[in-house]
Amino acid sequence: MEPVALSWGRPVQERADAARNRAHLIGVARQMVGELGADKVTMDGLAERAGLGKGTVFRRFGTRAGIFLALLDEEETLFQQRVMSGPPPLGPGAPAVERLVAFGRARLEFLVEHTVLARAALDPGQPVPAGDSPSLFHVHMLLSEACPDEAASGTLALQLVAALEGPVLLYLRAPEDAPDPQTVVADLAASWQVLVERVCG
């Protein structure tokens, strides 16, 4: 059974005006990140650039981190489409262990590509919502197929997702002389493959 698309934060239904405001704010926020960098994007600045009231921006995003969470949600939707309907082994049609290995590599590439957004989307005042992660559902589904006894409680999936995503963002806070992103992905993906194959072996 394939997962349905999950969202990090977009409402299931929106009024037409709310949807237009959301699309406008997302577009302006993306432009600001590209021009100024994520660290220079503020709620007040976004409201001013978008020509909307501060209250509209706060109602839409809640916090500054919510801006980047919404941007990441757009990218996450595209990633999920690849996972659900792309070619194997990332998409359906390959054995579960192969799909887990492919998922880890693709997820690492995704995090490296979107590190700035992923970091900025973390709200230091809130716990990381690991249980809401779309990755958790997918990893648990594949583990249930590959090693159902070990996967039954769901704890193993949570630990694997934490190992895949949480430390990566910390690891990527690297000095200027750190390896290039491709090398980082290759190293982490190789370790992920060892972890998955030993867990499911």
PDB file of C-alpha atoms in Angstrom:
ATOM      1  CA  MET A   1       0.000   0.000   0.000  1.00  0.00           C
ATOM      2  CA  GLU A   2       1.387   3.382  -1.050  1.00  0.00           C
ATOM      3  CA  PRO A   3       1.112   6.443   1.219  1.00  0.00           C
ATOM      4  CA  VAL A   4      -1.207   9.260   0.377  1.00  0.00           C
ATOM      5  CA  ALA A   5       0.349  12.684   0.019  1.00  0.00           C
ATOM      6  CA  LEU A   6       0.905  14.323   3.383  1.00  0.00           C
ATOM      7  CA  SER A   7       1.377  18.005   3.988  1.00  0.00           C
ATOM      8  CA  TRP A   8       3.572  19.813   6.473  1.00  0.00           C
ATOM      9  CA  GLY A   9       1.146  22.635   6.936  1.00  0.00           C
ATOM     10  CA  ARG A  10      -1.235  23.460   4.104  1.00  0.00           C
ATOM     11  CA  PRO A  11      -4.926  23.399   5.030  1.00  0.00           C
ATOM     12  CA  VAL A  12      -7.086  20.776   3.318  1.00  0.00           C
ATOM     13  CA  GLN A  13      -9.445  23.476   1.985  1.00  0.00           C
ATOM     14  CA  GLU A  14      -8.983  27.224   1.674  1.00  0.00           C
ATOM     15  CA  ARG A  15     -11.245  30.076   0.686  1.00  0.00           C
ATOM     16  CA  ALA A  16     -10.361  31.543  -2.695  1.00  0.00           C
ATOM     17  CA  ASP A  17      -9.013  34.781  -1.195  1.00  0.00           C
ATOM     18  CA  ALA A  18      -6.987  32.887   1.404  1.00  0.00           C
ATOM     19  CA  ALA A  19      -5.535  30.656  -1.316  1.00  0.00           C
ATOM     20  CA  ARG A  20      -4.562  33.707  -3.383  1.00  0.00           C
ATOM     21  CA  ASN A  21      -2.928  35.359  -0.371  1.00  0.00           C
ATOM     22  CA  ARG A  22      -1.083  32.173   0.420  1.00  0.00           C
ATOM     23  CA  ALA A  23       0.233  31.771  -3.134  1.00  0.00           C
ATOM     24  CA  HIS A  24       1.272  35.440  -3.202  1.00  0.00           C
ATOM     25  CA  LEU A  25       3.053  35.234   0.161  1.00  0.00           C
ATOM     26  CA  ILE A  26       4.834  32.021  -0.801  1.00  0.00           C
ATOM     27  CA  GLY A  27       6.023  33.586  -4.048  1.00  0.00           C
ATOM     28  CA  VAL A  28       7.242  36.740  -2.325  1.00  0.00           C
ATOM     29  CA  ALA A  29       8.935  34.741   0.446  1.00  0.00           C
ATOM     30  CA  ARG A  30      10.726  32.566  -2.094  1.00  0.00           C
ATOM     31  CA  GLN A  31      11.899  35.674  -3.933  1.00  0.00           C
ATOM     32  CA  MET A  32      13.150  37.237  -0.692  1.00  0.00           C
ATOM     33  CA  VAL A  33      15.079  34.092   0.279  1.00  0.00           C
ATOM     34  CA  GLY A  34      16.718  34.082  -3.141  1.00  0.00           C
ATOM     35  CA  GLU A  35      17.620  37.773  -2.990  1.00  0.00           C
ATOM     36  CA  LEU A  36      18.442  38.303   0.686  1.00  0.00           C
ATOM     37  CA  GLY A  37      19.070  34.877   2.219  1.00  0.00           C
ATOM     38  CA  ALA A  38      16.823  33.167   4.752  1.00  0.00           C
ATOM     39  CA  ASP A  39      18.349  34.947   7.738  1.00  0.00           C
ATOM     40  CA  LYS A  40      17.172  38.346   6.411  1.00  0.00           C
ATOM     41  CA  VAL A  41      13.531  37.322   5.895  1.00  0.00           C
ATOM     42  CA  THR A  42      11.243  38.599   8.659  1.00  0.00           C
ATOM     43  CA  MET A  43       7.497  38.626   9.204  1.00  0.00           C
ATOM     44  CA  ASP A  44       7.417  42.437   8.957  1.00  0.00           C
ATOM     45  CA  GLY A  45       9.597  42.454   5.856  1.00  0.00           C
ATOM     46  CA  LEU A  46       7.453  39.843   4.145  1.00  0.00           C
ATOM     47  CA  ALA A  47       4.267  41.771   4.921  1.00  0.00           C
ATOM     48  CA  GLU A  48       5.764  44.984   3.548  1.00  0.00           C
ATOM     49  CA  ARG A  49       7.125  43.372   0.376  1.00  0.00           C
ATOM     50  CA  ALA A  50       3.868  41.500  -0.240  1.00  0.00           C
ATOM     51  CA  GLY A  51       1.739  44.584   0.327  1.00  0.00           C
ATOM     52  CA  LEU A  52      -0.367  42.819   2.946  1.00  0.00           C
ATOM     53  CA  GLY A  53      -1.079  43.569   6.583  1.00  0.00           C
ATOM     54  CA  LYS A  54       1.089  42.058   9.288  1.00  0.00           C
ATOM     55  CA  GLY A  55      -1.975  40.360  10.723  1.00  0.00           C
ATOM     56  CA  THR A  56      -2.496  38.468   7.464  1.00  0.00           C
ATOM     57  CA  VAL A  57       1.083  37.211   7.516  1.00  0.00           C
ATOM     58  CA  PHE A  58       0.875  36.178  11.186  1.00  0.00           C
ATOM     59  CA  ARG A  59      -2.441  34.400  10.649  1.00  0.00           C
ATOM     60  CA  ARG A  60      -1.020  32.529   7.688  1.00  0.00           C
ATOM     61  CA  PHE A  61       2.340  31.467   9.135  1.00  0.00           C
ATOM     62  CA  GLY A  62       2.071  31.894  12.911  1.00  0.00           C
ATOM     63  CA  THR A  63       5.818  32.350  13.400  1.00  0.00           C
ATOM     64  CA  ARG A  64       8.838  33.258  11.326  1.00  0.00           C
ATOM     65  CA  ALA A  65       9.703  29.560  11.107  1.00  0.00           C
ATOM     66  CA  GLY A  66       6.243  29.026   9.614  1.00  0.00           C
ATOM     67  CA  ILE A  67       7.292  30.982   6.515  1.00  0.00           C
ATOM     68  CA  PHE A  68      10.054  28.497   5.775  1.00  0.00           C
ATOM     69  CA  LEU A  69       7.884  25.550   6.740  1.00  0.00           C
ATOM     70  CA  ALA A  70       5.432  26.640   4.049  1.00  0.00           C
ATOM     71  CA  LEU A  71       8.216  26.980   1.492  1.00  0.00           C
ATOM     72  CA  LEU A  72       9.545  23.561   2.447  1.00  0.00           C
ATOM     73  CA  ASP A  73       6.033  22.139   2.158  1.00  0.00           C
ATOM     74  CA  GLU A  74       5.963  23.096  -1.512  1.00  0.00           C
ATOM     75  CA  GLU A  75       9.201  21.203  -2.134  1.00  0.00           C
ATOM     76  CA  GLU A  76       8.074  18.310   0.067  1.00  0.00           C
ATOM     77  CA  THR A  77       4.993  17.789  -2.093  1.00  0.00           C
ATOM     78  CA  LEU A  78       7.164  17.373  -5.196  1.00  0.00           C
ATOM     79  CA  PHE A  79       9.438  14.956  -3.341  1.00  0.00           C
ATOM     80  CA  GLN A  80       6.479  12.852  -2.198  1.00  0.00           C
ATOM     81  CA  GLN A  81       5.236  12.597  -5.772  1.00  0.00           C
ATOM     82  CA  ARG A  82       8.548  11.022  -6.762  1.00  0.00           C
ATOM     83  CA  VAL A  83       8.298   8.574  -3.856  1.00  0.00           C
ATOM     84  CA  MET A  84       4.700   7.583  -4.583  1.00  0.00           C
ATOM     85  CA  SER A  85       4.691   7.399  -8.358  1.00  0.00           C
ATOM     86  CA  GLY A  86       8.236   7.753  -9.665  1.00  0.00           C
ATOM     87  CA  PRO A  87      10.301   4.937 -11.154  1.00  0.00           C
ATOM     88  CA  PRO A  88      11.751   2.227  -8.898  1.00  0.00           C
ATOM     89  CA  PRO A  89      13.628   1.783  -6.673  1.00  0.00           C
ATOM     90  CA  LEU A  90      12.533   5.101  -5.147  1.00  0.00           C
ATOM     91  CA  GLY A  91       9.014   4.630  -6.489  1.00  0.00           C
ATOM     92  CA  PRO A  92       6.872   1.479  -6.389  1.00  0.00           C
ATOM     93  CA  GLY A  93       8.011  -1.767  -7.948  1.00  0.00           C
ATOM     94  CA  ALA A  94      11.248  -2.642  -6.134  1.00  0.00           C
ATOM     95  CA  PRO A  95      11.759  -4.806  -3.014  1.00  0.00           C
ATOM     96  CA  ALA A  96      11.213  -2.962   0.261  1.00  0.00           C
ATOM     97  CA  VAL A  97      14.878  -2.933   1.337  1.00  0.00           C
ATOM     98  CA  GLU A  98      15.970  -1.517  -2.024  1.00  0.00           C
ATOM     99  CA  ARG A  99      13.275   1.143  -1.735  1.00  0.00           C
ATOM    100  CA  LEU A 100      14.419   2.039   1.781  1.00  0.00           C
ATOM    101  CA  VAL A 101      18.004   2.439   0.595  1.00  0.00           C
ATOM    102  CA  ALA A 102      16.885   4.540  -2.374  1.00  0.00           C
ATOM    103  CA  PHE A 103      14.610   6.607  -0.163  1.00  0.00           C
ATOM    104  CA  GLY A 104      17.473   7.400   2.203  1.00  0.00           C
ATOM    105  CA  ARG A 105      19.729   8.576  -0.606  1.00  0.00           C
ATOM    106  CA  ALA A 106      16.973  10.678  -2.181  1.00  0.00           C
ATOM    107  CA  ARG A 107      16.019  12.148   1.186  1.00  0.00           C
ATOM    108  CA  LEU A 108      19.616  13.086   1.938  1.00  0.00           C
ATOM    109  CA  GLU A 109      19.909  14.759  -1.463  1.00  0.00           C
ATOM    110  CA  PHE A 110      16.667  16.610  -0.726  1.00  0.00           C
ATOM    111  CA  LEU A 111      17.923  17.818   2.665  1.00  0.00           C
ATOM    112  CA  VAL A 112      21.254  18.955   1.254  1.00  0.00           C
ATOM    113  CA  GLU A 113      19.500  20.831  -1.537  1.00  0.00           C
ATOM    114  CA  HIS A 114      17.060  22.466   0.897  1.00  0.00           C
ATOM    115  CA  THR A 115      19.271  22.813   3.973  1.00  0.00           C
ATOM    116  CA  VAL A 116      18.662  26.550   4.302  1.00  0.00           C
ATOM    117  CA  LEU A 117      14.876  26.120   4.306  1.00  0.00           C
ATOM    118  CA  ALA A 118      14.972  23.049   6.553  1.00  0.00           C
ATOM    119  CA  ARG A 119      17.090  24.812   9.181  1.00  0.00           C
ATOM    120  CA  ALA A 120      15.022  27.986   9.059  1.00  0.00           C
ATOM    121  CA  ALA A 121      11.804  25.971   9.389  1.00  0.00           C
ATOM    122  CA  LEU A 122      12.894  24.616  12.770  1.00  0.00           C
ATOM    123  CA  ASP A 123      11.243  26.666  15.513  1.00  0.00           C
ATOM    124  CA  PRO A 124      13.553  26.670  18.564  1.00  0.00           C
ATOM    125  CA  GLY A 125      10.530  27.209  20.797  1.00  0.00           C
ATOM    126  CA  GLN A 126       8.733  24.107  19.575  1.00  0.00           C
ATOM    127  CA  PRO A 127       9.596  20.397  19.595  1.00  0.00           C
ATOM    128  CA  VAL A 128      10.538  18.863  16.269  1.00  0.00           C
ATOM    129  CA  PRO A 129       7.330  17.168  15.037  1.00  0.00           C
ATOM    130  CA  ALA A 130       8.920  13.831  14.132  1.00  0.00           C
ATOM    131  CA  GLY A 131       5.622  12.012  14.433  1.00  0.00           C
ATOM    132  CA  ASP A 132       4.119  14.241  11.727  1.00  0.00           C
ATOM    133  CA  SER A 133       6.898  13.610   9.222  1.00  0.00           C
ATOM    134  CA  PRO A 134       5.807  12.216   5.842  1.00  0.00           C
ATOM    135  CA  SER A 135       9.058  10.246   5.915  1.00  0.00           C
ATOM    136  CA  LEU A 136       7.920   8.361   9.011  1.00  0.00           C
ATOM    137  CA  PHE A 137       4.841   6.922   7.323  1.00  0.00           C
ATOM    138  CA  HIS A 138       6.817   5.807   4.288  1.00  0.00           C
ATOM    139  CA  VAL A 139       9.702   4.278   6.232  1.00  0.00           C
ATOM    140  CA  HIS A 140       7.288   2.452   8.536  1.00  0.00           C
ATOM    141  CA  MET A 141       5.385   1.074   5.542  1.00  0.00           C
ATOM    142  CA  LEU A 142       8.562  -0.284   3.927  1.00  0.00           C
ATOM    143  CA  LEU A 143       9.882  -1.683   7.203  1.00  0.00           C
ATOM    144  CA  SER A 144       6.560  -3.461   7.764  1.00  0.00           C
ATOM    145  CA  GLU A 145       7.066  -5.169   4.427  1.00  0.00           C
ATOM    146  CA  ALA A 146      10.772  -5.926   4.849  1.00  0.00           C
ATOM    147  CA  CYS A 147      10.842  -6.965   8.518  1.00  0.00           C
ATOM    148  CA  PRO A 148       7.312  -6.955   9.973  1.00  0.00           C
ATOM    149  CA  ASP A 149       8.201  -8.287  13.432  1.00  0.00           C
ATOM    150  CA  GLU A 150      10.793  -5.591  14.111  1.00  0.00           C
ATOM    151  CA  ALA A 151       8.613  -2.865  12.605  1.00  0.00           C
ATOM    152  CA  ALA A 152       5.420  -3.689  14.482  1.00  0.00           C
ATOM    153  CA  SER A 153       5.683  -1.094  17.268  1.00  0.00           C
ATOM    154  CA  GLY A 154       6.633   1.786  14.982  1.00  0.00           C
ATOM    155  CA  THR A 155       9.604   2.697  17.185  1.00  0.00           C
ATOM    156  CA  LEU A 156      12.152   1.381  14.703  1.00  0.00           C
ATOM    157  CA  ALA A 157      10.751   3.573  11.944  1.00  0.00           C
ATOM    158  CA  LEU A 158      10.903   6.608  14.214  1.00  0.00           C
ATOM    159  CA  GLN A 159      14.527   5.894  15.123  1.00  0.00           C
ATOM    160  CA  LEU A 160      15.529   5.396  11.494  1.00  0.00           C
ATOM    161  CA  VAL A 161      13.860   8.629  10.401  1.00  0.00           C
ATOM    162  CA  ALA A 162      15.566  10.467  13.264  1.00  0.00           C
ATOM    163  CA  ALA A 163      18.920   8.995  12.212  1.00  0.00           C
ATOM    164  CA  LEU A 164      18.262   9.986   8.620  1.00  0.00           C
ATOM    165  CA  GLU A 165      16.958  13.519   9.052  1.00  0.00           C
ATOM    166  CA  GLY A 166      17.728  14.983  12.484  1.00  0.00           C
ATOM    167  CA  PRO A 167      21.515  14.669  12.705  1.00  0.00           C
ATOM    168  CA  VAL A 168      21.907  15.521   9.029  1.00  0.00           C
ATOM    169  CA  LEU A 169      20.890  19.113   9.636  1.00  0.00           C
ATOM    170  CA  LEU A 170      23.397  19.362  12.475  1.00  0.00           C
ATOM    171  CA  TYR A 171      26.091  17.652  10.430  1.00  0.00           C
ATOM    172  CA  LEU A 172      25.552  20.102   7.606  1.00  0.00           C
ATOM    173  CA  ARG A 173      26.373  23.000   9.935  1.00  0.00           C
ATOM    174  CA  ALA A 174      29.911  22.491   8.761  1.00  0.00           C
ATOM    175  CA  PRO A 175      32.996  24.722   8.482  1.00  0.00           C
ATOM    176  CA  GLU A 176      34.046  26.194   5.165  1.00  0.00           C
ATOM    177  CA  ASP A 177      36.640  23.473   4.597  1.00  0.00           C
ATOM    178  CA  ALA A 178      34.004  20.704   4.835  1.00  0.00           C
ATOM    179  CA  PRO A 179      33.580  18.253   1.934  1.00  0.00           C
ATOM    180  CA  ASP A 180      31.397  19.309  -0.968  1.00  0.00           C
ATOM    181  CA  PRO A 181      27.673  18.392  -0.770  1.00  0.00           C
ATOM    182  CA  GLN A 182      27.976  15.471  -3.198  1.00  0.00           C
ATOM    183  CA  THR A 183      30.642  13.867  -1.027  1.00  0.00           C
ATOM    184  CA  VAL A 184      28.524  14.451   2.077  1.00  0.00           C
ATOM    185  CA  VAL A 185      25.512  12.791   0.439  1.00  0.00           C
ATOM    186  CA  ALA A 186      27.606   9.848  -0.788  1.00  0.00           C
ATOM    187  CA  ASP A 187      29.077   9.226   2.669  1.00  0.00           C
ATOM    188  CA  LEU A 188      25.754   9.525   4.487  1.00  0.00           C
ATOM    189  CA  ALA A 189      23.931   7.427   1.891  1.00  0.00           C
ATOM    190  CA  ALA A 190      26.515   4.641   2.223  1.00  0.00           C
ATOM    191  CA  SER A 191      26.042   4.639   5.994  1.00  0.00           C
ATOM    192  CA  TRP A 192      22.253   4.637   5.586  1.00  0.00           C
ATOM    193  CA  GLN A 193      22.489   1.580   3.305  1.00  0.00           C
ATOM    194  CA  VAL A 194      24.568  -0.298   5.885  1.00  0.00           C
ATOM    195  CA  LEU A 195      22.078   0.608   8.606  1.00  0.00           C
ATOM    196  CA  VAL A 196      19.026  -0.502   6.595  1.00  0.00           C
ATOM    197  CA  GLU A 197      20.584  -3.751   5.392  1.00  0.00           C
ATOM    198  CA  ARG A 198      21.708  -4.727   8.890  1.00  0.00           C
ATOM    199  CA  VAL A 199      18.356  -3.861  10.444  1.00  0.00           C
ATOM    200  CA  CYS A 200      16.450  -5.824   7.799  1.00  0.00           C
ATOM    201  CA  GLY A 201      19.062  -8.530   7.247  1.00  0.00           C
TER     202      GLY A 201
END
